[in-house]
Each structure stands twice: as structure tokens, then as C-alpha cells.
CSV table of C-alpha atoms in Angstrom, one decimal:
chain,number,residue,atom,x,y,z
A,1,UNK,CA,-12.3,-1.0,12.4
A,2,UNK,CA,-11.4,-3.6,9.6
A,3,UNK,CA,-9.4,-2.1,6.1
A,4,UNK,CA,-11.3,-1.3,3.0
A,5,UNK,CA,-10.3,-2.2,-0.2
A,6,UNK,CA,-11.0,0.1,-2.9
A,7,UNK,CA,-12.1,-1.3,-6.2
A,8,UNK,CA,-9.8,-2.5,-8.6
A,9,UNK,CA,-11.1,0.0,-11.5
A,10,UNK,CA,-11.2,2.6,-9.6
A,11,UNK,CA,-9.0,5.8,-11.3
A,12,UNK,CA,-9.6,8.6,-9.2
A,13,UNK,CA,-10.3,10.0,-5.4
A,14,UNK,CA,-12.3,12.3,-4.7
A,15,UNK,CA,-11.9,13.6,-0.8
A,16,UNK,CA,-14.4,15.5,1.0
A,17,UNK,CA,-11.6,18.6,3.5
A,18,UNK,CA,-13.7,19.5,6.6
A,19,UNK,CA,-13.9,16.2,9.4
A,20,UNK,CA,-12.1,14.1,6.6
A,21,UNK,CA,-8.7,15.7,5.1
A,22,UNK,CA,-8.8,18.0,8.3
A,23,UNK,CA,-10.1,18.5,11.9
A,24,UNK,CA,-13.6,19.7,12.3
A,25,UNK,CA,-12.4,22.1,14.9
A,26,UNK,CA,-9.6,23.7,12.1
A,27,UNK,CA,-13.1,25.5,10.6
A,28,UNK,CA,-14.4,25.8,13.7
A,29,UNK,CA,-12.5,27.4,15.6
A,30,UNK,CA,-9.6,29.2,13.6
A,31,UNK,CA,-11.5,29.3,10.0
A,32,UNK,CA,-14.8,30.5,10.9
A,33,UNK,CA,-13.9,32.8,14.2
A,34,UNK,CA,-11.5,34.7,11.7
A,35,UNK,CA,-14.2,36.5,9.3
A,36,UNK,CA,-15.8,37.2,12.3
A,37,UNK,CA,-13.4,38.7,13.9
A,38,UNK,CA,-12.1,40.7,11.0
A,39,UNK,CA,-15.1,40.8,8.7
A,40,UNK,CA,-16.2,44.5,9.0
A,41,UNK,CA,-12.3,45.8,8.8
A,42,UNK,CA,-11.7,43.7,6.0
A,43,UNK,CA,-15.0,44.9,4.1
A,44,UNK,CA,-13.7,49.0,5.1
A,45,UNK,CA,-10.3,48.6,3.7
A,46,UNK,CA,-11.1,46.5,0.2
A,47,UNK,CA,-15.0,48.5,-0.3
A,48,UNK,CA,-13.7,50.0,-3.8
A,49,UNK,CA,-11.6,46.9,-5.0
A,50,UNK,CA,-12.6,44.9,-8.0
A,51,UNK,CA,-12.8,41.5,-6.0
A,52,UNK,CA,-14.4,43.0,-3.4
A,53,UNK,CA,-16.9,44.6,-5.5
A,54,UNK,CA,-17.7,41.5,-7.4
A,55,UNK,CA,-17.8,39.6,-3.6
A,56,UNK,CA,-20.6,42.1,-2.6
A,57,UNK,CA,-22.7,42.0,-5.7
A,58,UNK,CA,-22.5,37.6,-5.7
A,59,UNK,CA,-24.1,38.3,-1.9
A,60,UNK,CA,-26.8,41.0,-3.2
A,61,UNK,CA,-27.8,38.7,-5.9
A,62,UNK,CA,-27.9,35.8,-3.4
A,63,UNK,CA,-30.1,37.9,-0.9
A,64,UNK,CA,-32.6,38.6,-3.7
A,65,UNK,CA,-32.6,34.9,-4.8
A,66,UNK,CA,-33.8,33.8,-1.2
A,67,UNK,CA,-36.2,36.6,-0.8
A,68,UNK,CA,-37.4,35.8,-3.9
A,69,UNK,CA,-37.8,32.1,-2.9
A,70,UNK,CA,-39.5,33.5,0.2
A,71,UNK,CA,-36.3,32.1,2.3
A,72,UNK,CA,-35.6,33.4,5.9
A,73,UNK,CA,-33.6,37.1,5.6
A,74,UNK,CA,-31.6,39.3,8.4
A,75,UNK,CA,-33.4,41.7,10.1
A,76,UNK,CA,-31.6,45.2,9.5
A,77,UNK,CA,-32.5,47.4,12.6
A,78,UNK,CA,-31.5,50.6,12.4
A,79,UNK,CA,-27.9,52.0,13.9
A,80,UNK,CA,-27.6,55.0,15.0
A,81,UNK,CA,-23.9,55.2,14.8
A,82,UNK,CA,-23.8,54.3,10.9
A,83,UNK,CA,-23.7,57.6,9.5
A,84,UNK,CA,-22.3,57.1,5.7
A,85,UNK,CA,-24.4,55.5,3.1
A,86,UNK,CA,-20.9,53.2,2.7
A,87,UNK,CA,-20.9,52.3,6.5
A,88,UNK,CA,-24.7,51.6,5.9
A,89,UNK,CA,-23.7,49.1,3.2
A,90,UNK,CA,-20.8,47.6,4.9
A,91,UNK,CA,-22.9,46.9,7.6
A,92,UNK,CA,-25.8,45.0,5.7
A,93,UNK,CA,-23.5,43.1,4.1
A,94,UNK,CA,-21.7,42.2,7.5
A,95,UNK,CA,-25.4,41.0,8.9
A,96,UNK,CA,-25.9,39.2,6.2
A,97,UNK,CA,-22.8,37.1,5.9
A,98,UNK,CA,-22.5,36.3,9.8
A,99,UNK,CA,-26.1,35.0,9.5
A,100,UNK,CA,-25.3,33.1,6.5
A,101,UNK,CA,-22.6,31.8,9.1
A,102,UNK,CA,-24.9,31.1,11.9
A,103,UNK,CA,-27.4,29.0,9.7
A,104,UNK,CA,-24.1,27.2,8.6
A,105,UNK,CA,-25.0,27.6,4.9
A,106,UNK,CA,-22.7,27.1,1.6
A,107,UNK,CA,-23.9,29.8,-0.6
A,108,UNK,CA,-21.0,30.1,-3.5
A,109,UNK,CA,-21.2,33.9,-2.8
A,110,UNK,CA,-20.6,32.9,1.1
A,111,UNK,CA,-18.2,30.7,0.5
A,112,UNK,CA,-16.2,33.0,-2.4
A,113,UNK,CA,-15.7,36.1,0.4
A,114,UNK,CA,-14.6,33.8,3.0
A,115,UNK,CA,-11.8,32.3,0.6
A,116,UNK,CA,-10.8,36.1,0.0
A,117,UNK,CA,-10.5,37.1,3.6
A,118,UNK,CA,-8.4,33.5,4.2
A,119,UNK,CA,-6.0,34.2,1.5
A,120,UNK,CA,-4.8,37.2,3.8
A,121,UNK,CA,-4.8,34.8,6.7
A,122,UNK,CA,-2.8,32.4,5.2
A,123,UNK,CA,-0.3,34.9,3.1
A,124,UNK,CA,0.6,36.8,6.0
A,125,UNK,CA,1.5,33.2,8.4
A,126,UNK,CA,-1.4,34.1,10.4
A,127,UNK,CA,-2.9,30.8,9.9
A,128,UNK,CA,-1.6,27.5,8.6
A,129,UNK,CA,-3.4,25.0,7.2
A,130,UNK,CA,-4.3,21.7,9.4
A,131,UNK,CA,-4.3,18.1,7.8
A,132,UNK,CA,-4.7,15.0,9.7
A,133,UNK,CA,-1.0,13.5,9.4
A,134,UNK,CA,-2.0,10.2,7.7
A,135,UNK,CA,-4.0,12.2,5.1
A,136,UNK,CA,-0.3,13.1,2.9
A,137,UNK,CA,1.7,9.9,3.0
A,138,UNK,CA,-1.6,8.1,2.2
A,139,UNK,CA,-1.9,10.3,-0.7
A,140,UNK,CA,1.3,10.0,-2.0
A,141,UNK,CA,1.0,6.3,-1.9
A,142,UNK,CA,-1.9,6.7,-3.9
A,143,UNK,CA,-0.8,8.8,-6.7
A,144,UNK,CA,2.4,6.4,-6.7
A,145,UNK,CA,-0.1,3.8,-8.1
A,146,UNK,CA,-1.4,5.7,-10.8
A,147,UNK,CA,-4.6,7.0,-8.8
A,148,UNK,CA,-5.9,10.6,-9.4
A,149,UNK,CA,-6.3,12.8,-6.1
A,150,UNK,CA,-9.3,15.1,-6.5
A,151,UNK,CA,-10.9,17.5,-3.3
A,152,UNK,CA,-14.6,18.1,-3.2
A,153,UNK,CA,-15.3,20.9,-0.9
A,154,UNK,CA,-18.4,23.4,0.0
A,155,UNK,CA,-15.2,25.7,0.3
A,156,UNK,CA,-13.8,27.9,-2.7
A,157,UNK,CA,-11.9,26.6,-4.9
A,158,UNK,CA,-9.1,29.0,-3.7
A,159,UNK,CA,-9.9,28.3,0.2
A,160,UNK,CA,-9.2,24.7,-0.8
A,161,UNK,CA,-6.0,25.2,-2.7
A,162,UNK,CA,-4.9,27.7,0.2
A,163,UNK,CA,-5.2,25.2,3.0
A,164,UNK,CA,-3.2,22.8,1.1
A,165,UNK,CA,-0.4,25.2,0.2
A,166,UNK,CA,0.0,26.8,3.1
A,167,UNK,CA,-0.4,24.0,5.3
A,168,UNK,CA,1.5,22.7,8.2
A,169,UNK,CA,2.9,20.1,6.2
A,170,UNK,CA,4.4,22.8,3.9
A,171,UNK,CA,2.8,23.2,0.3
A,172,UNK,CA,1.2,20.0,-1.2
A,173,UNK,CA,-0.9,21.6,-3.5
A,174,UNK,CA,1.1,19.6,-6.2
A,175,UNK,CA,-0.6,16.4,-4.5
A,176,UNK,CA,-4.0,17.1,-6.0
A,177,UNK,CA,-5.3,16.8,-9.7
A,178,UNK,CA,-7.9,19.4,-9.1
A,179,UNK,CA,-10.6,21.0,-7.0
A,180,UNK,CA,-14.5,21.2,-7.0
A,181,UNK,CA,-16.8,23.5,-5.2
A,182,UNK,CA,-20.5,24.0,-4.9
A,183,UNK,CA,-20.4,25.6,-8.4
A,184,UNK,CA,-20.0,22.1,-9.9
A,185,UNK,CA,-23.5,22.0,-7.7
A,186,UNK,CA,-24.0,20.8,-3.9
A,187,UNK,CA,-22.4,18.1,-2.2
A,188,UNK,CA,-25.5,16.9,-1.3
A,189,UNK,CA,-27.4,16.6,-5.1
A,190,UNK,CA,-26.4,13.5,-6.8
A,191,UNK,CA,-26.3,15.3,-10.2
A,192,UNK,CA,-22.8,16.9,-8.9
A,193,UNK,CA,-21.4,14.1,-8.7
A,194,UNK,CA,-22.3,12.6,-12.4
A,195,UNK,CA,-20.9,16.6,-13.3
A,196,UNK,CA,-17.3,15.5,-11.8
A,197,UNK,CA,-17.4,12.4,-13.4
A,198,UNK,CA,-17.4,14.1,-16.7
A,199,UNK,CA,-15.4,16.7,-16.0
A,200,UNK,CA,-12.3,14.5,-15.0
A,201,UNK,CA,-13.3,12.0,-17.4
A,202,UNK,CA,-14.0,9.1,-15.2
A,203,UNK,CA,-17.2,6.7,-15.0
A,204,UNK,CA,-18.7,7.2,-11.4
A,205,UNK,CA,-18.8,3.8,-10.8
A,206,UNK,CA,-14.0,4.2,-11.4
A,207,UNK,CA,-14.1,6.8,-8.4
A,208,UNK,CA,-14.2,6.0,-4.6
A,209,UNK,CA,-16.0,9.5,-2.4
A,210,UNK,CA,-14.4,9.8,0.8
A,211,UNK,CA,-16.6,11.6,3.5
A,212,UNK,CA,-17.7,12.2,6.8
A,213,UNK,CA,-21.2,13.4,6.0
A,214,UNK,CA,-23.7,10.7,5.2
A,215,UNK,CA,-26.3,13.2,3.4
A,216,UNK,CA,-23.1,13.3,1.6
A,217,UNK,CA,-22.5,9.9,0.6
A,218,UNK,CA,-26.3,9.0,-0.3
A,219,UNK,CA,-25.6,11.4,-3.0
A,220,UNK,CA,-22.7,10.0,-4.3
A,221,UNK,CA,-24.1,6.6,-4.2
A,222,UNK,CA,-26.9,7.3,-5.8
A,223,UNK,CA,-24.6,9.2,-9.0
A,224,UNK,CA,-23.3,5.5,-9.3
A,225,UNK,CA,-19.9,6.2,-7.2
A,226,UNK,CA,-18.2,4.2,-4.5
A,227,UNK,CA,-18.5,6.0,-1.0
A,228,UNK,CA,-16.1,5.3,2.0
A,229,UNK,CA,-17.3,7.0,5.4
A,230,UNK,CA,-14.7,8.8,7.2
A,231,UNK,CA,-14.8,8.1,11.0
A,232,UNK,CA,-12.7,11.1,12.5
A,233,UNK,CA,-12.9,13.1,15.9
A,234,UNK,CA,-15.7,15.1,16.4
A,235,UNK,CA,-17.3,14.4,13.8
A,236,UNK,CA,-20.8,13.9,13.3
A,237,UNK,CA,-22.6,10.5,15.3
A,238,UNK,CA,-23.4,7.8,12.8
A,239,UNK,CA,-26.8,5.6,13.3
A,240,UNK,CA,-26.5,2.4,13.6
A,241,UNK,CA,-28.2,1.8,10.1
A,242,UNK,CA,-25.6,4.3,8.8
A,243,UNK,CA,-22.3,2.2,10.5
A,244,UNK,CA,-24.1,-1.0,8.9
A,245,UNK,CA,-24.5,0.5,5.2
A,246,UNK,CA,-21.3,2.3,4.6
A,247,UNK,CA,-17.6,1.0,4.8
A,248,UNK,CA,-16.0,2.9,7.8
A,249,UNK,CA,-12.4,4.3,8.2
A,250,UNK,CA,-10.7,5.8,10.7
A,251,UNK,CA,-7.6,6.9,8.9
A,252,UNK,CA,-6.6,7.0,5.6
A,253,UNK,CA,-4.4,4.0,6.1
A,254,UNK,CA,-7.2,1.8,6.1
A,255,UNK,CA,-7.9,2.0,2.5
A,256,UNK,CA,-6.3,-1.2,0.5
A,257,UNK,CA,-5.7,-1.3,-3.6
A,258,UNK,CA,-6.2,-4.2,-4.6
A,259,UNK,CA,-4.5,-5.4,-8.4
């Protein structure tokens, strides 16, 4: 796969994490399996904490919005060993969450728990965060010619940050110049992508995407940025129409400044 030059105005990088920064299978099969796994225990011990509280009422309030909106809901059966109207809540809210999971959806409310639970993960060593090992030294070359270095992420804000600074390379969270989630809108509507051009002052024409999710970059392209495909992995099959349209990496180290 040939090198691709980014433009010469270009001021800023925006990188997508999940099959571009860092293996698919990282989420997969540590990220994902760990709420899970310790969903319900986590939900018992926090119940009457703040953050938890405010975690709960973000996925009430998204429940209502999709039954308002007539979207497809859990089915709560009843459970004869759930005996406390606490246990009874606990419960619903694990239902919900793992079916949120299983339809692979990035609800902000979804995505805020999750960054919770993965803040004890990483804290405590249990997990370290994965990034391919071209993605630093590329980065730092980067910023060394003046480029900002921005992630783009359906995860939190604090997922993001937590994967970075407690990552196998050791902290690099000082590498980035900030961090957008779906609350600066979905990765997949074009009008979030005009939104970070604002917000870190840059035309959208000055800031090259990097992705492995096409949906992805047709959004992006159509906000006026410059898109580079990411080619990692496991990642998802590109159509031959989508190999012909998009310059295609393989590793950061294909990407050439020019000037």
C-alpha cells in the first residue's frame, strides 16, 4: 500500500481509537468482556454514590427516549430470586446495559458507565491500555512539526483518556490536544464534525480524519474534512468501491507531510 501525504494546510489530527489507535480485539475481548463480567457487582457496591446515581438516571432517561421513539426495549421477565426493590433495580438496569452491548450501540449514557467501571480496571493494573506500536512514535513525529493530535471516539471522554494513560506504553496522555465523544454528536452525522472544527478552531477542510469505519469517513467528507482509511487487523472488509475512493494505510507510518 503506497504513503499518503497529508495536505500541506492541514493543522490538526483527529484519530478515530477502536481498529485504528488500537486492536479491535483490545474492546473485544478485554474491554467489553469486563462490564460483563463485573457489571452487577459493580452496580451493588456504588448503588448510593453520586456518579453512580447520575450513571443510572443518564440510562432511565435514555430508555424512555427509545420507548418514546418506539425503539426496540429489554424484555424484563420476572426473577424470582430478586427480592429487594434495590436488587430489582440493579437488575433492570443490568438487562438493559448488556442489551445496549449486544446491539453494539453508543448511547452517551452507555458509553459514560462503561468509562466508570474501566477506570477501576485500569487504576487497580487490572488492565492496560493496548496501542498499535507505530501509533506513538508517529504521533510524536507529528506534534514535532507543529500538528495538533486530537481522538474522536464513541468512548467517554474519560475511557479515552484512561487507555492512553494507562497504556502499555506508559502514560501518553500528554501526546493529545484533546478528546471528543458522541456528545460533540455521532461519528457517523457530518454535523459533528463541522462542531470539532469549531471547537478546536480549525477549518475542516486544515484537519485529516483517520478511521477504520467508512460510515465514518462519508461523514467526515461530507463536513468538508480530509479522510484517511485505516487498514488494520480485523477490521472491518472494505468494498472494492470503498478501497478505490479513500486513501488506505496500513500503519501510521504511511502518512507523509509535505512542506
Amino acid at each position: 500500500m503506497a504513503n499518503v501525504s497529508i495536505p500541506v494546510n492541514t493543522c490538526a489530527l483527529l484519530l478515530d481509537i477502536e481498529g485504528t489507535t488500537t486492536p479491535i480485539t483490545f474492546v473485544k475481548d478485554i474491554l467489553f468482556p469486563y462490564i460483563k463480567e463485573h457489571l452487577e457487582d459493580y452496580l451493588s457496591a456504588h448503588w448510593e454514590e453520586d456518579e453512580c446515581k447520575q450513571d443510572v438516571h443518564l440510562l432511565k432517561k435514555q430508555i424512555e427516549e427509545d420507548i418514546k421513539q418506539n425503539r426496540a426495549c429489554p424484555v424484563h421477565t420476572v426473577d424470582q430470586t430478586v427480592h429487594t426493590d434495590e436488587e430489582k433495580a440493579i437488575r433492570e438496569v443490568v438487562d438493559n446495559v448488556l442489551w445496549q452491548m449486544a446491539a453494539d450501540r453508543k448511547s452517551t449514557a452507555l458509553k459514560q458507565l462503561q468509562g466508570h467501571m474501566w477506570r477501576t480496571a485500569y487504576t487497580s493494573g487490572k488492565i492496560k491500555g493496548q496501542v498499535y506500536e507505530d501509533v506513538i512514535p508517529a504521533i510524536r513525529r507529528w506534534r514535532e512539526r507543529g500538528l495538533k493530535v486530537y481522538i474522536y471516539s464513541s468512548g467517554s471522554v474519560e475511557a479515552q483518556k484512561l487507555l492512553f494513560e494507562y497504556s502499555i506504553e506508559g502514560d501518553v496522555l500528554d501526546l493529545f490536544d484533546g478528546h471528543f465523544d458522541t456528545n460533540i454528536g455521532a461519528k457517523v452525522d457530518s454535523k459533528s464534525y463541522k462542531n470539532i472544527a469549531e471547537r478546536i478552531g480549525c477549518g475542516p477542510d486544515e484537519i485529516t480524519f483517520l478511521t477504520d469505519v467508512t460510515r465514518e469517513a462519508k461523514a467526515a467528507e461530507e463536513a468538508g474534512v480530509n479522510v484517511v482509511v485505516v487498514v488494520r487487523p480485523g477490521n472491518m472488509e472494505l468494498t472494492n468501491e470503498e478501497r478505490d475512493h479513500y486513501n488506505l494505510i496500513t500503519t501510521f507510518n504511511q502518512l507523509e507531510l509535505l512542506g
